[in-house]
Phi, psi and omega in degrees: 000137182290132182292136177278128179252121181296151179249134180238138173261119176261120174243103191201156177289140177236149179291156354280163359283168184268118171209171188310308182299317181293325180294314178297321178298321182292323177300317181296316181298323182276352187293126176291322181299314183286321178300324179280340186264336184222162168266118192245130171245147186233139170234127178279116183280342186283134175258354176259146178242005176204162177297327181292341178278338185293132181081359179252142176281132182209123181307329183289336176294327176293318180296324180292317179298312178298319178298317179294320182293317177294321178298319178298313180301316181298313181295319178296327181290320188259352178233147175260096183280137174287335184201145169242120180258124180231134174250091191251165171272137189262007185207163170061203182300326181297320178295318178298326178288321186274331186303322178300336177291319177297311181296328175295318177295324178288328175303322179272006174062042177263147173295142189233133170238126178253122177265112189265109179256010185213170176219175183125002180299323186300332181286350186246356191295336182266354185269150171271142000269010185296327185300331179253332183284320179303308177301323180296315179294317187271347182299126176068011177265147166280139183235122176270120174253153182276341184198149174292339174301338183268352184292321181305335179291335184240004191294339177286344183246327186245125177282151183303327181291346176278347194266138169238131178264125179217099179296156174294156173213163175227155174299145175275111185249354181226128176231004181277149173282123184265124178259122185252125184231033182293128175295321172249120184299145180249134172261149180232122170246126184227103178188161171298154184282081179246130184307311186289351171284355174097022183302305188286327177298318179292320177300316178301314180297323179294323177295319178302315180296318179294320177297333180275355179084018180275127182278136176189166169233135181243117177262124172261127180229124179159169185279150172294151178231177172296333178286312183225120170254179186299320181294315179298318181296314182291330174295317177297322179296312180292325179298329182269357182071033186252014187303334183265000183221357176236131188229130171264122186253001179073191178287144176222139179230163173054229185293331179294317177291319180302322180297324178292322175297318181289331181280340185280159175248333182219137174255131186238127180215082185273052189289144165224029180294123188296340180259008182295129180239300187208076191297125178296330182299330175296319179294322177299317182295320177295323175301328182262022172059038179259131170294149189238137168246121183210195180240176180265032179290139175054226180272010183304326179297341173287339186257317181249115177268114186303123182087356180253296178243012179175186181235130176263123179248171181287144179287142179052036180232099185295325179295318178294321177298310181298322179295319180293319178293315180303317179306316182282326178298325183273358185224085181301325180296319175297321179302311181296316182299313182289322179298315178297318177297318178298321181296319178295319178296316180299313185295323183280328193240333194236015171277148178295318174046227185283354187289321181220007182268000000 
């Protein structure tokens, strides 16, 4: 008798643009284990195709939304899915855009798993129409959270028994011991140029360090956004007198990005982004044996243990950030110890490994 293979409908954002949720969705789509175990259909939930489109009104985004919604309806109509997996936004306009996909799956009485890659639900629970729409969307659904640190944001809508904890992971692509011999230590910031990722806070910290006579080079790697483009960034750099020690390098991928990880001595990620959950870039930095300076936003404390593989500083506090960076700049032995500890934590807890490869 021919073995029945369950069919799953995946409704999730796929790159481009590149961000955590889209990367994880692509990992799942590329997974041989999942591909061999299930018959998988996909609907791309993203209406933006570049970082510049995010947050901007564009008629083509409406057409993409309608196309995805109709595609979902059609797939539900012609296939009997064992499960519908959705990676949706849990707040704001993004939630209003994504909620119809969940409700459509519920209309067809399908089992639902929601993979939560963002937070911010708690700020909307008293507002209309969220106060009745959020419970409707999440009722009886299984919810994958990246960390228990994120549960308080949704606890008024989602019961603990609905929750499954599954941290993000990335494939291990580097296993070599990296020897760093920079005469002047290099800091690395790798993220799109978003204010709440800590871009300006880091620039202010760099100015504090330079004024104290501490030597360093700070490389910024990431895409321009509607908030900050390269001209604006370089204007801010020159305004602070950092032209000789802060460099914007644009987007980097593959071996070009790998080179920046290998050349860096410290990874800095001073985020206060309200949707920050479990940044994959921290796992990348740990893979390259870098000590990390970051904040306790979202599920980051599950990744960076203060004093073990990095330093947790105060959010939106340039003085606190500068002090943490200075401590590592002046202590190469501590940098190596924290970098090696981070690599072991990454290898043991956050590699994709057998989970989806």
